[in-house]
Tab-separated table of C-alpha atoms and ligand atoms in Angstrom:
chain	number	residue	atom	x	y	z
A	1	MET	CA	0.000	0.000	0.000
A	2	SER	CA	1.410	3.415	-0.933
A	3	PHE	CA	2.123	6.091	1.685
A	4	TYR	CA	-0.805	8.179	0.441
A	5	GLU	CA	-3.111	5.141	0.553
A	6	ASN	CA	-1.944	4.557	4.139
A	7	ALA	CA	-2.722	8.163	5.023
A	8	LYS	CA	-6.146	7.997	3.390
A	9	LYS	CA	-6.919	4.813	5.296
A	10	MET	CA	-6.507	6.627	8.616
A	11	LEU	CA	-8.749	9.422	7.342
A	12	ALA	CA	-11.370	6.843	6.361
A	13	LYS	CA	-11.270	5.137	9.764
A	14	SER	CA	-11.587	8.392	11.689
A	15	ALA	CA	-14.312	9.669	9.322
A	16	GLU	CA	-16.384	6.643	10.214
A	17	ILE	CA	-16.011	7.217	13.953
A	18	ILE	CA	-16.935	10.899	13.831
A	19	LYS	CA	-19.612	10.262	11.176
A	20	LEU	CA	-18.038	12.782	8.864
A	21	GLU	CA	-20.356	14.190	6.201
A	22	GLN	CA	-19.814	12.494	2.867
A	23	GLY	CA	-19.174	15.760	1.000
A	24	ILE	CA	-16.468	16.863	3.441
A	25	TYR	CA	-14.891	13.415	3.362
A	26	GLU	CA	-14.780	13.423	-0.448
A	27	GLN	CA	-12.930	16.748	-0.342
A	28	LEU	CA	-10.486	15.667	2.364
A	29	LYS	CA	-9.470	12.534	0.453
A	30	LYS	CA	-7.992	14.788	-2.234
A	31	CYS	CA	-5.343	17.476	-2.229
A	32	THR	CA	-6.691	20.882	-3.226
A	33	LYS	CA	-3.648	22.010	-5.211
A	34	THR	CA	-0.848	19.995	-6.785
A	35	LEU	CA	1.991	21.551	-8.721
A	36	ILE	CA	4.513	19.403	-10.581
A	37	VAL	CA	7.511	21.268	-11.909
A	38	SER	CA	10.599	20.317	-13.813
A	39	VAL	CA	13.657	22.004	-12.424
A	40	PRO	CA	16.568	22.350	-14.837
A	41	ILE	CA	19.898	23.528	-13.457
A	42	LYS	CA	23.362	24.023	-14.805
A	43	MET	CA	25.745	21.567	-13.151
A	44	ASP	CA	29.255	22.621	-12.157
A	45	ASP	CA	30.692	20.803	-15.187
A	46	GLY	CA	28.556	22.890	-17.550
A	47	SER	CA	26.018	20.160	-18.367
A	48	ILE	CA	22.315	20.570	-17.671
A	49	LYS	CA	20.328	18.246	-15.433
A	50	VAL	CA	16.566	18.296	-14.947
A	51	PHE	CA	14.999	17.376	-11.603
A	52	ASP	CA	11.346	16.696	-10.697
A	53	GLY	CA	9.826	18.962	-8.067
A	54	TYR	CA	6.457	19.103	-6.309
A	55	ARG	CA	4.452	21.405	-4.074
A	56	VAL	CA	1.130	20.122	-2.800
A	57	GLN	CA	-1.467	21.857	-0.666
A	58	HIS	CA	-3.780	19.317	0.891
A	59	ASN	CA	-6.202	21.649	2.649
A	60	THR	CA	-6.232	25.356	3.532
A	61	ALA	CA	-9.588	25.679	5.295
A	62	ARG	CA	-7.976	26.744	8.589
A	63	GLY	CA	-5.249	28.962	7.150
A	64	PRO	CA	-2.371	29.122	4.671
A	65	GLY	CA	-0.672	25.897	3.662
A	66	LYS	CA	2.253	24.901	5.862
A	67	GLY	CA	4.824	22.177	5.497
A	68	GLY	CA	8.393	21.291	4.771
A	69	LEU	CA	10.443	20.885	1.621
A	70	ARG	CA	12.290	17.586	1.237
A	71	PHE	CA	15.312	16.760	-0.935
A	72	HIS	CA	15.573	12.984	-1.335
A	73	PRO	CA	16.060	10.427	-4.133
A	74	ASN	CA	12.790	8.679	-3.196
A	75	VAL	CA	10.569	11.777	-3.361
A	76	THR	CA	7.428	11.043	-5.401
A	77	LEU	CA	4.116	12.801	-5.881
A	78	ASP	CA	2.449	10.086	-3.794
A	79	GLU	CA	4.812	10.775	-0.901
A	80	VAL	CA	4.398	14.550	-1.069
A	81	ARG	CA	0.605	14.183	-1.119
A	82	ALA	CA	0.682	11.917	1.929
A	83	LEU	CA	2.974	14.296	3.801
A	84	ALA	CA	0.786	17.294	2.876
A	85	MET	CA	-2.247	15.487	4.271
A	86	LEU	CA	-0.390	14.670	7.494
A	87	MET	CA	0.492	18.373	7.817
A	88	THR	CA	-3.219	19.297	7.658
A	89	TRP	CA	-3.994	17.046	10.618
A	90	LYS	CA	-0.829	18.023	12.504
A	91	CYS	CA	-1.564	21.747	12.336
A	92	ALA	CA	-5.167	21.105	13.377
A	93	VAL	CA	-4.258	18.772	16.281
A	94	VAL	CA	-2.089	21.478	17.850
A	95	ASN	CA	-4.654	24.108	16.843
A	96	LEU	CA	-2.530	26.298	14.588
A	97	PRO	CA	-4.378	28.574	12.135
A	98	LEU	CA	-2.631	26.831	9.241
A	99	GLY	CA	-3.441	24.241	6.605
A	100	GLY	CA	-1.360	21.376	5.300
A	101	ALA	CA	1.179	21.418	2.483
A	102	LYS	CA	4.447	19.782	1.477
A	103	GLY	CA	7.119	20.041	-1.175
A	104	GLY	CA	9.905	17.904	-2.499
A	105	ILE	CA	12.562	17.559	-5.136
A	106	THR	CA	13.655	14.109	-6.309
A	107	CYS	CA	17.415	14.378	-5.986
A	108	ASN	CA	20.352	13.108	-3.991
A	109	PRO	CA	21.856	16.186	-2.345
A	110	ASN	CA	24.929	14.141	-1.338
A	111	GLU	CA	25.842	13.969	-5.003
A	112	LEU	CA	25.435	17.713	-5.570
A	113	SER	CA	27.807	20.568	-4.761
A	114	VAL	CA	26.665	23.448	-2.571
A	115	ASN	CA	26.427	25.668	-5.655
A	116	GLU	CA	24.288	23.097	-7.460
A	117	ILE	CA	21.987	22.772	-4.429
A	118	GLU	CA	21.650	26.559	-4.350
A	119	ARG	CA	20.719	26.728	-8.039
A	120	LEU	CA	18.263	23.848	-7.558
A	121	THR	CA	16.618	25.531	-4.571
A	122	ARG	CA	16.347	28.900	-6.290
A	123	ARG	CA	15.053	27.507	-9.596
A	124	TYR	CA	12.488	25.373	-7.732
A	125	THR	CA	11.384	28.440	-5.744
A	126	SER	CA	10.841	30.440	-8.892
A	127	ALA	CA	8.913	27.510	-10.421
A	128	ILE	CA	6.454	27.345	-7.489
A	129	ILE	CA	6.412	31.076	-6.761
A	130	ASP	CA	2.731	31.567	-7.633
A	131	LEU	CA	1.721	28.989	-5.059
A	132	ILE	CA	3.722	30.209	-2.052
A	133	GLY	CA	3.692	33.385	0.050
A	134	PRO	CA	3.105	34.407	3.679
A	135	GLU	CA	-0.660	34.339	3.149
A	136	LYS	CA	-0.765	31.321	0.857
A	137	ASP	CA	1.710	28.591	1.649
A	138	ILE	CA	4.845	28.697	3.785
A	139	PRO	CA	7.599	26.087	3.240
A	140	ALA	CA	10.034	24.985	5.961
A	141	PRO	CA	12.913	22.522	6.363
A	142	ASP	CA	12.389	18.779	6.111
A	143	ILE	CA	14.711	15.876	5.256
A	144	ASN	CA	17.985	17.193	3.756
A	145	THR	CA	16.960	20.839	3.845
A	146	SER	CA	17.881	23.331	6.544
A	147	LYS	CA	18.135	27.028	7.337
A	148	ARG	CA	20.536	27.441	4.425
A	149	GLU	CA	17.942	26.417	1.828
A	150	MET	CA	15.239	28.447	3.604
A	151	GLY	CA	17.479	31.513	3.341
A	152	TRP	CA	17.797	30.974	-0.429
A	153	ILE	CA	14.031	30.556	-0.778
A	154	MET	CA	13.388	33.755	1.149
A	155	ASP	CA	15.907	35.648	-0.985
A	156	THR	CA	14.617	34.261	-4.305
A	157	TYR	CA	11.007	35.031	-3.412
A	158	SER	CA	11.914	38.520	-2.189
A	159	MET	CA	13.901	39.307	-5.355
A	160	ASN	CA	10.959	38.231	-7.491
A	161	VAL	CA	8.276	40.212	-5.665
A	162	GLY	CA	10.529	43.228	-5.114
A	163	ALA	CA	10.295	43.322	-1.317
A	164	THR	CA	12.030	41.486	1.484
A	165	THR	CA	9.384	39.025	2.636
A	166	LEU	CA	10.339	37.327	5.882
A	167	GLY	CA	7.125	35.344	6.291
A	168	VAL	CA	7.408	33.292	3.095
A	169	VAL	CA	9.388	30.493	4.753
A	170	THR	CA	10.159	29.370	8.283
A	171	GLY	CA	13.249	27.682	9.625
A	172	LYS	CA	15.374	30.540	8.250
A	173	PRO	CA	18.660	31.649	9.805
A	174	VAL	CA	18.026	33.801	12.887
A	175	GLU	CA	20.042	36.590	11.240
A	176	MET	CA	17.394	37.005	8.549
A	177	GLY	CA	14.083	36.633	10.344
A	178	GLY	CA	14.336	33.106	11.702
A	179	SER	CA	13.137	32.223	15.176
A	180	LEU	CA	15.319	31.269	18.081
A	181	GLY	CA	14.719	27.641	18.950
A	182	ARG	CA	13.370	26.621	15.532
A	183	GLU	CA	16.299	24.436	14.554
A	184	THR	CA	15.928	22.173	17.587
A	185	ALA	CA	12.146	22.559	17.929
A	186	THR	CA	11.071	19.120	16.681
A	187	GLY	CA	13.522	17.348	19.002
A	188	THR	CA	12.610	19.627	21.912
A	189	GLY	CA	8.954	18.893	21.250
A	190	LEU	CA	9.621	15.156	21.329
A	191	TYR	CA	11.215	15.654	24.704
A	192	PHE	CA	8.141	17.495	26.073
A	193	ILE	CA	5.944	14.696	24.712
A	194	LEU	CA	8.169	12.123	26.398
A	195	GLU	CA	7.648	13.921	29.723
A	196	GLU	CA	3.876	13.951	29.272
A	197	ILE	CA	3.462	10.309	28.265
A	198	ALA	CA	5.820	9.163	31.028
A	199	LYS	CA	3.630	10.980	33.559
A	200	LYS	CA	0.478	9.331	32.214
A	201	LEU	CA	1.969	5.845	32.137
A	202	ASP	CA	3.874	6.287	35.372
A	203	ILE	CA	7.270	5.515	33.845
A	204	ASP	CA	10.304	6.717	35.779
A	205	LEU	CA	12.205	8.794	33.226
A	206	LYS	CA	15.433	8.882	35.160
A	207	ASN	CA	16.279	5.279	34.270
A	208	ALA	CA	14.119	4.776	31.213
A	209	THR	CA	15.819	3.140	28.233
A	210	ILE	CA	15.474	4.869	24.882
A	211	ALA	CA	16.337	3.798	21.314
A	212	ILE	CA	16.452	6.423	18.585
A	213	GLN	CA	16.287	5.648	14.874
A	214	GLY	CA	17.794	8.519	12.882
A	215	PHE	CA	20.393	11.032	13.952
A	216	GLY	CA	19.511	13.905	11.660
A	217	ASN	CA	18.049	17.174	12.892
A	218	VAL	CA	15.168	15.534	14.792
A	219	GLY	CA	16.936	12.520	16.334
A	220	SER	CA	20.047	14.438	17.328
A	221	SER	CA	18.270	17.424	18.875
A	222	PHE	CA	16.060	15.055	20.868
A	223	ALA	CA	19.127	13.106	22.034
A	224	LEU	CA	20.955	16.301	23.012
A	225	ARG	CA	17.982	17.513	25.003
A	226	LEU	CA	17.896	14.195	26.892
A	227	TYR	CA	21.590	14.653	27.617
A	228	GLU	CA	21.088	18.226	28.884
A	229	GLU	CA	18.168	17.261	31.087
A	230	LYS	CA	20.019	14.152	32.320
A	231	VAL	CA	16.924	12.149	31.496
A	232	GLY	CA	16.791	8.488	30.507
A	233	LYS	CA	19.433	6.225	29.095
A	234	VAL	CA	19.879	6.240	25.329
A	235	ILE	CA	20.891	2.651	24.615
A	236	ALA	CA	20.857	2.756	20.807
A	237	VAL	CA	21.042	5.248	17.961
A	238	SER	CA	21.125	4.641	14.218
A	239	ASP	CA	21.424	6.452	10.912
A	240	LEU	CA	21.353	5.463	7.246
A	241	LYS	CA	24.480	3.346	7.547
A	242	GLY	CA	23.420	1.386	10.625
A	243	GLY	CA	23.166	1.658	14.372
A	244	ILE	CA	25.128	1.467	17.618
A	245	TYR	CA	24.145	-0.145	20.897
A	246	ASN	CA	25.337	0.069	24.481
A	247	PRO	CA	23.022	-1.255	27.224
A	248	ASP	CA	24.768	1.016	29.758
A	249	GLY	CA	23.875	4.151	27.811
A	250	ILE	CA	25.489	6.308	25.126
A	251	ASN	CA	26.925	9.776	25.769
A	252	CYS	CA	24.849	11.675	23.199
A	253	LYS	CA	26.862	14.879	23.444
A	254	GLU	CA	30.053	13.060	22.473
A	255	LEU	CA	28.151	11.084	19.865
A	256	PHE	CA	26.880	14.317	18.311
A	257	GLU	CA	30.443	15.611	17.843
A	258	TYR	CA	31.612	12.189	16.633
A	259	ALA	CA	28.778	11.823	14.108
A	260	LYS	CA	29.555	15.266	12.664
A	261	ARG	CA	33.241	14.398	12.188
A	262	ASN	CA	32.668	10.857	10.925
A	263	LYS	CA	29.481	11.522	8.934
A	264	GLY	CA	27.679	8.771	10.822
A	265	VAL	CA	27.252	7.112	14.206
A	266	SER	CA	28.801	3.702	13.357
A	267	ASN	CA	31.827	2.481	15.350
A	268	PHE	CA	31.339	5.020	18.161
A	269	LYS	CA	33.548	4.046	21.095
A	270	GLY	CA	32.149	1.625	23.651
A	271	THR	CA	29.255	0.554	21.438
A	272	LYS	CA	28.429	-2.473	19.370
A	273	ASN	CA	27.297	-1.958	15.767
A	274	ILE	CA	23.725	-3.121	15.097
A	275	THR	CA	21.365	-2.928	12.124
A	276	ASN	CA	18.373	-0.624	11.874
A	277	GLU	CA	16.076	-3.619	12.174
A	278	GLU	CA	17.831	-4.689	15.390
A	279	LEU	CA	17.398	-1.181	16.777
A	280	LEU	CA	13.675	-1.168	16.054
A	281	THR	CA	13.202	-4.481	17.859
A	282	LEU	CA	15.315	-3.728	20.951
A	283	ASP	CA	13.934	-4.278	24.411
A	284	CYS	CA	13.475	-0.697	25.701
A	285	ASP	CA	10.978	1.650	27.297
A	286	PHE	CA	10.827	4.162	24.454
A	287	LEU	CA	11.440	3.667	20.757
A	288	VAL	CA	11.726	6.927	18.819
A	289	PRO	CA	11.693	6.423	15.033
A	290	ALA	CA	13.004	9.769	13.807
A	291	ALA	CA	14.252	8.906	10.314
A	292	ILE	CA	11.764	8.525	7.475
A	293	GLU	CA	8.394	6.921	6.678
A	294	GLY	CA	7.692	3.210	6.329
A	295	GLN	CA	10.279	1.917	8.819
A	296	ILE	CA	8.108	-0.154	11.154
A	297	THR	CA	6.634	-2.651	8.747
A	298	GLU	CA	4.323	-5.643	9.127
A	299	LYS	CA	7.407	-7.833	9.241
A	300	ILE	CA	9.101	-5.861	12.019
A	301	ALA	CA	6.041	-5.016	14.137
A	302	PRO	CA	5.571	-8.476	15.739
A	303	ASN	CA	9.121	-8.252	17.102
A	304	VAL	CA	8.941	-4.716	18.521
A	305	LYS	CA	9.545	-4.876	22.268
A	306	ALA	CA	9.374	-1.189	23.234
A	307	LYS	CA	6.680	-0.163	25.699
A	308	VAL	CA	6.065	3.186	24.009
A	309	ILE	CA	6.749	4.497	20.508
A	310	ILE	CA	7.102	8.242	20.003
A	311	GLU	CA	7.007	9.030	16.285
A	312	GLY	CA	9.616	11.649	15.470
A	313	ALA	CA	9.419	11.017	11.716
A	314	ASN	CA	6.302	11.435	9.588
A	315	GLY	CA	4.637	8.098	8.886
A	316	PRO	CA	7.312	5.771	10.326
A	317	THR	CA	4.715	3.058	11.049
A	318	VAL	CA	2.843	1.507	8.123
A	319	SER	CA	-0.871	0.948	8.617
A	320	ALA	CA	-0.735	-2.868	8.910
A	321	ALA	CA	2.112	-2.637	11.439
A	322	ASP	CA	0.111	-0.101	13.437
A	323	ASP	CA	-2.675	-2.666	13.888
A	324	ILE	CA	-0.174	-5.271	15.104
A	325	LEU	CA	1.452	-2.865	17.595
A	326	ASN	CA	-1.934	-1.784	18.933
A	327	LYS	CA	-2.927	-5.405	19.497
A	328	LYS	CA	0.319	-5.951	21.352
A	329	GLY	CA	-0.631	-3.088	23.673
A	330	ILE	CA	2.264	-0.840	22.678
A	331	VAL	CA	1.396	2.807	23.239
A	332	ILE	CA	2.133	4.965	20.175
A	333	VAL	CA	2.276	8.739	20.311
A	334	PRO	CA	1.542	9.462	16.643
A	335	ASP	CA	3.614	11.684	14.351
A	336	ILE	CA	0.877	14.309	13.928
A	337	LEU	CA	1.152	15.042	17.641
A	338	ALA	CA	4.627	13.888	18.668
A	339	ASN	CA	6.674	15.748	16.062
A	340	ALA	CA	4.501	18.871	15.929
A	341	GLY	CA	7.127	20.891	17.821
A	342	GLY	CA	8.742	21.818	14.499
A	343	VAL	CA	5.670	23.296	12.920
A	344	ILE	CA	4.635	24.938	16.185
A	345	VAL	CA	7.856	26.949	16.310
A	346	SER	CA	7.494	27.546	12.556
A	347	TYR	CA	4.169	29.128	13.392
A	348	PHE	CA	5.872	31.270	16.055
A	349	GLU	CA	8.482	32.287	13.482
A	350	TRP	CA	5.795	33.261	10.973
A	351	VAL	CA	3.980	35.309	13.631
A	352	GLN	CA	7.245	37.042	14.590
A	353	ASP	CA	7.998	37.778	10.912
A	354	LEU	CA	4.555	39.244	10.282
A	355	HIS	CA	4.896	41.475	13.365
A	356	SER	CA	8.610	42.204	12.864
A	357	PHE	CA	8.885	41.632	16.587
A	358	PHE	CA	11.105	38.859	17.844
A	359	TRP	CA	10.884	36.711	20.960
A	360	ASP	CA	13.627	35.447	23.240
A	361	LEU	CA	14.380	31.728	23.460
A	362	GLU	CA	12.675	31.367	26.797
A	363	ARG	CA	9.390	32.615	25.401
A	364	VAL	CA	9.648	30.311	22.367
A	365	GLN	CA	10.334	27.270	24.542
A	366	SER	CA	7.701	27.978	27.144
A	367	GLU	CA	5.009	28.659	24.517
A	368	LEU	CA	6.048	25.458	22.722
A	369	LYS	CA	5.776	23.474	25.919
A	370	ARG	CA	2.407	24.980	26.770
A	371	LEU	CA	0.931	24.232	23.354
A	372	LEU	CA	2.277	20.689	23.139
A	373	LYS	CA	1.212	19.834	26.664
A	374	LYS	CA	-2.284	21.110	25.998
A	375	SER	CA	-2.522	19.231	22.697
A	376	PHE	CA	-1.197	16.037	24.234
A	377	ASN	CA	-3.793	16.213	26.982
A	378	ASP	CA	-6.587	17.004	24.507
A	379	VAL	CA	-5.642	13.887	22.539
A	380	TRP	CA	-5.322	11.813	25.701
A	381	GLU	CA	-8.834	12.830	26.834
A	382	ILE	CA	-10.307	11.977	23.443
A	383	SER	CA	-8.643	8.569	23.533
A	384	LYS	CA	-10.385	7.925	26.851
A	385	LYS	CA	-13.730	9.286	25.683
A	386	TYR	CA	-13.754	7.188	22.506
A	387	ASN	CA	-11.921	4.280	24.086
A	388	THR	CA	-9.349	4.298	21.318
A	389	ASN	CA	-5.598	4.644	20.798
A	390	LEU	CA	-3.717	7.938	20.632
A	391	ARG	CA	-3.357	7.916	16.838
A	392	MET	CA	-7.072	7.550	16.295
A	393	ALA	CA	-7.723	10.173	18.989
A	394	ALA	CA	-5.383	12.630	17.255
A	395	TYR	CA	-7.130	11.982	13.938
A	396	ILE	CA	-10.534	12.480	15.533
A	397	LEU	CA	-9.379	15.849	16.868
A	398	GLY	CA	-7.542	16.967	13.719
A	399	VAL	CA	-10.105	15.836	11.170
A	400	SER	CA	-13.013	17.286	13.208
A	401	ARG	CA	-11.338	20.673	13.463
A	402	VAL	CA	-10.686	20.829	9.725
A	403	ALA	CA	-14.211	19.595	8.950
A	404	ASP	CA	-15.731	22.221	11.280
A	405	ALA	CA	-13.859	25.015	9.515
A	406	MET	CA	-14.970	23.700	6.116
A	407	LYS	CA	-18.607	23.466	7.196
A	408	MET	CA	-18.612	26.975	8.656
A	409	ARG	CA	-16.933	28.451	5.608
A	410	GLY	CA	-19.399	26.703	3.304
A	411	LEU	CA	-18.711	25.595	-0.248
A	412	PHE	CA	-17.793	28.286	-2.755
A	413	PRO	CA	-19.520	29.416	-4.968
B	501	LIG	N1	8.928	19.417	8.045
B	501	LIG	C1	8.414	19.576	9.355
B	501	LIG	C2	7.228	18.654	9.571
B	501	LIG	O1	7.082	17.682	8.886
B	501	LIG	C3	8.130	21.025	9.699
B	501	LIG	C4	7.085	21.696	8.850
B	501	LIG	C5	6.991	23.187	9.110
B	501	LIG	O2	7.623	23.677	10.014
B	501	LIG	O3	6.238	23.812	8.367
B	501	LIG	O4	6.463	18.841	10.456
């Protein structure tokens, strides 16, 4: 089943529970705007290469489209549609006045020079320029994009419209309208979620064992926060090339420096190398998949031994695996709630840009914590009320909020 089919399946299940009107459901199954662009760039050797790019807005009933831009060889229209749909629910679950969108370019940035990546980013921006803007659709970082690319997007957009426009992207460098705390926001948010779920399940965080799949922006900032707070014991971490394991705990601060130098976590001192599959099936309190979608499959799910899964990535658990994990009684804090810290601080950045008034880090972090805590508890209450798991509860909340806005707005014309 494709990623988009998986995403639509969750919509269908939640629509049934909340008895969603047929007409609203039919609209929500589709993405309202899909732009496919071809992005030609001059390579450093003088040749020309053409890349495929996408920007999809799933739904904008509650506000402008919002969602990241991904650079990855496996980017497809199906994937971008699924991720745009997840953004709609995510923004609604944490009650942001934003809709859902996503973008991607099918490319391998590891095979491109910095200059080529800049030309690719700028040409893509100019190709989708009619779709984006502070009031229309606001991109942000995602896999393999960061503040650097967001800076180029902001500059390209501004040059084209003839005015410096801070609010067109979030996740920018702080020096040019970015928000303090945005870079680490998704990982920080995961940490706040960990605190909340541990309280509910009465798990002692001091000695809790944690396995993290992925050591990119999300996985590493989560791990560093755990280190700073002296919370839990990270017993395993992995990246694309494989994982490392130490039952006595890994020093994540040292690992962070090591992974930067060595371009990976493998062979870190005092650890044993393991595979990604071994990491996902480790005996631990918390498993945090923070890499990419489709990692916990039907094949892996029966062997997962974690008590709790906190989804740092978007869509790490495929639908059939989700059913297996639920039957096993594993508690899953779903992506659309767990990793919302990123888009929450993106929202703060957008608000700061529109006001040209910037907050200190303390304000960003405390507002993030407040919003996530509230959203977590909203979802928790719904799961009790409907006697269902946290993913379904989050969908019930997210889909209902979007449906309410659509009903109140009415159907144009
Ligand atoms: N790419 C991130 C996500 O999937 C952040 C999106 C944003 O900040 O707009 O949630």
